[in-house]
Coordinates of C-alpha atoms in Angstrom, one line a residue:
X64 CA 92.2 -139.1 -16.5
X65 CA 94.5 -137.2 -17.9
X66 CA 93.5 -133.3 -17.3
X67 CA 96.5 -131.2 -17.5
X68 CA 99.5 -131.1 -19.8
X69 CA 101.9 -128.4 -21.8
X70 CA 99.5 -128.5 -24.7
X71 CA 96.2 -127.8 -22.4
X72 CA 94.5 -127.3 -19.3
X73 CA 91.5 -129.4 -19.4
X74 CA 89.4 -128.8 -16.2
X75 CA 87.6 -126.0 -14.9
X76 CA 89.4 -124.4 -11.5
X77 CA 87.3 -121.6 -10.4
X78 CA 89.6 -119.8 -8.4
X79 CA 91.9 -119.3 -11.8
X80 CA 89.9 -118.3 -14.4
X81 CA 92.8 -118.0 -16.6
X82 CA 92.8 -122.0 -16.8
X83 CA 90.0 -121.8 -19.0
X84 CA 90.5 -118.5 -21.2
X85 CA 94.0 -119.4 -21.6
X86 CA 95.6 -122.6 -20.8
X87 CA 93.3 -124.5 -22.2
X88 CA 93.8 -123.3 -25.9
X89 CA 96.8 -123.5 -28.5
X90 CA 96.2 -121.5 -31.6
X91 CA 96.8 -124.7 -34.0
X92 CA 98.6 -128.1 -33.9
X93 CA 101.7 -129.6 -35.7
X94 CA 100.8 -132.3 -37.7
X95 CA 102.8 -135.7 -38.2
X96 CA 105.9 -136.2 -36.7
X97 CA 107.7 -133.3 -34.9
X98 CA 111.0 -134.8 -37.4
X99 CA 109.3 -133.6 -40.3
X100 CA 111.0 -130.7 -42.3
X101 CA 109.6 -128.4 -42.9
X102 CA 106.8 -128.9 -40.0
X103 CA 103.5 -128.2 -41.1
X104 CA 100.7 -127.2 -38.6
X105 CA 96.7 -127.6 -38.9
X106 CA 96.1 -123.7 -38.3
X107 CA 93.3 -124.5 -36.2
X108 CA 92.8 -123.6 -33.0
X109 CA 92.3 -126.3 -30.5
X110 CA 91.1 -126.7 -26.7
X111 CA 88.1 -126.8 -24.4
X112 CA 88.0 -127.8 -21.0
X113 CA 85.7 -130.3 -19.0
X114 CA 83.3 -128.3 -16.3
X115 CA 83.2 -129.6 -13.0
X116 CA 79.3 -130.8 -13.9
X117 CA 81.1 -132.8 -17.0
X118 CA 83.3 -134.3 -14.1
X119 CA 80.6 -135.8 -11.9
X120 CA 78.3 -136.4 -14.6
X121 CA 81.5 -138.7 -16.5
X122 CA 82.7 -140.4 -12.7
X123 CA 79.8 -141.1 -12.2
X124 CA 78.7 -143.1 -15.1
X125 CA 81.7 -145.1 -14.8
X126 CA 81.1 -145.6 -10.9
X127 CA 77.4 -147.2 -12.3
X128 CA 79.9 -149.3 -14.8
X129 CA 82.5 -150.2 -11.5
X130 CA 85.2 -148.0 -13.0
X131 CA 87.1 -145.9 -11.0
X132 CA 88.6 -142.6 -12.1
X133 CA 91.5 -141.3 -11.0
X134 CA 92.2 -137.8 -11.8
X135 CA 96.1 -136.7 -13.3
X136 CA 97.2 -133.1 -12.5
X137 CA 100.8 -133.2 -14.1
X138 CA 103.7 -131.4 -11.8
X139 CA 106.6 -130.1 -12.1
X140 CA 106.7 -131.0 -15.4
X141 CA 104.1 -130.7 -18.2
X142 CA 102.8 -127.6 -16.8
X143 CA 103.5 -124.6 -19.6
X144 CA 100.1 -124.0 -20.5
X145 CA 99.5 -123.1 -16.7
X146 CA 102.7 -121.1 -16.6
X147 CA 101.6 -119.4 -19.9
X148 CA 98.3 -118.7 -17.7
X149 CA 99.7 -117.5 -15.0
X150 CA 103.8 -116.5 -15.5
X151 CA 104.5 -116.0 -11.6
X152 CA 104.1 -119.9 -11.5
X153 CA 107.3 -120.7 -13.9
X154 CA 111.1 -119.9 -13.0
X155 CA 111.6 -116.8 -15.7
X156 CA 108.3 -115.0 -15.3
X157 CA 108.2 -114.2 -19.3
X158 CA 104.6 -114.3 -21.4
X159 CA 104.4 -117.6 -23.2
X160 CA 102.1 -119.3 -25.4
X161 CA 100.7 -122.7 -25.0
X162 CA 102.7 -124.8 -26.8
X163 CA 101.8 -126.1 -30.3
X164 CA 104.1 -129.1 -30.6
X165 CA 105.0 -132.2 -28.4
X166 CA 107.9 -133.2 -25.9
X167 CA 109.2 -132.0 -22.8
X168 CA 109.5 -128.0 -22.0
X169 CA 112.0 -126.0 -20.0
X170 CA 108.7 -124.1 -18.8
X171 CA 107.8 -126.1 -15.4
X172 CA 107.0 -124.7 -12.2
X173 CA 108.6 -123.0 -10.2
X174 CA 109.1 -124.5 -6.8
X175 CA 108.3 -121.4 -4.8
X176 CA 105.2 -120.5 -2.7
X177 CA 102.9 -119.0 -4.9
X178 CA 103.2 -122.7 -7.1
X179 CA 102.7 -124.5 -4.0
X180 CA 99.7 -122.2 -2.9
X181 CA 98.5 -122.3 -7.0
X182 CA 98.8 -126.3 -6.8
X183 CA 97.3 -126.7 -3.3
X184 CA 94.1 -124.5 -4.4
X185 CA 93.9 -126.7 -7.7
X186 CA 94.0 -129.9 -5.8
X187 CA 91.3 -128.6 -2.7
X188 CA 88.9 -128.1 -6.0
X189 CA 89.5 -131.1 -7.8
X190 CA 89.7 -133.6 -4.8
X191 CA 85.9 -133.5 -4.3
X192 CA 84.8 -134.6 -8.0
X193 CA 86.9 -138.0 -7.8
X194 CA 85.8 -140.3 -5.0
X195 CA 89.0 -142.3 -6.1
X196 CA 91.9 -143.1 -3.2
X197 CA 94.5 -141.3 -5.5
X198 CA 95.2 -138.0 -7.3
X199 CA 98.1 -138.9 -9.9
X200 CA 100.3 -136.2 -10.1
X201 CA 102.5 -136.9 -13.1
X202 CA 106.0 -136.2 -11.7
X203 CA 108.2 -137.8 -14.4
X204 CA 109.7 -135.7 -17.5
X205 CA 111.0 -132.8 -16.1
X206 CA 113.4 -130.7 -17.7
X207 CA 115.8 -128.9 -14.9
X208 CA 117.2 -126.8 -17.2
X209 CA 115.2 -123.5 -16.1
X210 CA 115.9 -124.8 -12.4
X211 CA 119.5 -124.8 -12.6
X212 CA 119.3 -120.9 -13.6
X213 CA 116.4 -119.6 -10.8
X214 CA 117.3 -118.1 -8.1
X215 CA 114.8 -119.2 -6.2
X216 CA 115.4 -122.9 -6.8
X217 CA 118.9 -122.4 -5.6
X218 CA 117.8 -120.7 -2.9
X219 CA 115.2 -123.4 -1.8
X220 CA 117.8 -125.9 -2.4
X221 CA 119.9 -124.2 -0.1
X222 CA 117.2 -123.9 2.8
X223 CA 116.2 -127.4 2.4
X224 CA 119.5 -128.8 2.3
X225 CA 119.0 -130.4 -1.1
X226 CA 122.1 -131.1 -3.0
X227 CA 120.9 -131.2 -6.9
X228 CA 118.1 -130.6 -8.8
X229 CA 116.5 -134.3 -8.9
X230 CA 116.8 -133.5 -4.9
X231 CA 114.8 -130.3 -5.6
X232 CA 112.3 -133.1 -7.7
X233 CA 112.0 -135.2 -4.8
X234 CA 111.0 -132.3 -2.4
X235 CA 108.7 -130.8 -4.9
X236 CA 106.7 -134.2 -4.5
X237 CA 107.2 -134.9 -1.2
X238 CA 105.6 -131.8 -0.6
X239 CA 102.1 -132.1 -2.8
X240 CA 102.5 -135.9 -1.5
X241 CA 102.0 -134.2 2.4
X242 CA 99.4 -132.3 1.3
X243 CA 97.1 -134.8 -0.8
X244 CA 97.7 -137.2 2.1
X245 CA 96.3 -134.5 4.5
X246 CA 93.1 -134.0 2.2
X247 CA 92.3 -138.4 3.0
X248 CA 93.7 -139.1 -0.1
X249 CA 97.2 -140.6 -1.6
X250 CA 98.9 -139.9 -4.6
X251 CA 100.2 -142.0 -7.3
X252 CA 103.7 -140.3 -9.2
X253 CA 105.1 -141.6 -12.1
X254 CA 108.5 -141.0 -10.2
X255 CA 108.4 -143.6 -7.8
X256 CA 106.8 -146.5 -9.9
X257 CA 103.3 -146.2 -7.7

């Protein structure tokens, strides 16, 4: 289930309120193909976000139906309407908008501790709604492009011996993986074909 993307933050996460006022709203949508000259938008505003009663009410009606749910909170990638929640989270720290159009954005998160404390609070809430094995955490589509120019990703890379950005990926993974895996639960990551 697909709960988190540029466009929208669709689940309620108590501890950052935000999520919903925010992140989980774009002030209108571009309609047909992004190709399209001049690109035309709907002017409507769009969002909402699924309460965690929605959640157990929704798993469980597919549990009764022997469908299992697993929950996708995308990272690094895919994550500007939670950086234009919370700008701390993102390499540059500038106010943003959630986005109104489709594709990849240089807007990711930031690989420093407040992300990793933002990501691990957002995972201890949404753990206990999805009895599934896994919690998908996207990992694929990430542009670098903000990374390269951070200081603090060159200096993580530096303290963690990494030798390129896809290294700086890897870690970034490898470090929500750790701490899924410590909750009793595994992750599945676009990244690695799981």
């Amino acid at each position: 289930w697909h709960l988190t993307e540029d466009q929208g933050w669709r689940v309620e996460i108590e501890k950052y309120p935000k999520l919903m006022s925010k992140a989980a709203w774009r002030s209108e949508t571009v309609v047909g193909h992004l190709n399209q000259k001049p690109r035309i938008y709907d002017g409507t505003r769009h969002g909402g976000y699924y309460t965690k009663a929605d959640i157990r009410e929704i798993v469980a009606y597919a549990a009764e139906r022997k469908i299992m749910v697993i929950p996708e909170i995308e990272m690094p990638g895919h994550a500007t309407a939670a950086v234009a929640a919370y700008p701390e989270l993102g390499c540059t720290g500038k106010i943003l908008e959630v986005p109104t159009e489709w594709g990849v954005k240089e807007d990711v998160y930031c690989p420093s501790e407040a992300t990793f404390k933002f990501l691990e609070d957002v995972l201890t809430e949404i753990i206990p709604l999805f009895p599934s094995p896994y919690i998908h955490i996207g990992g694929d589509e990430v542009d670098k492009t903000s990374w390269k120019k951070c200081a603090k990703c060159q200096q993580r890379m530096l303290t963690e011996h990494l030798k390129d950005e896809d290294e700086l990926q890897s870690y970034f993974i490898k470090r929500i993986e750790r701490f899924i895996q410590s909750k009793k639960r595994d992750r599945k990551s676009v990244v690695e074909g799981k």
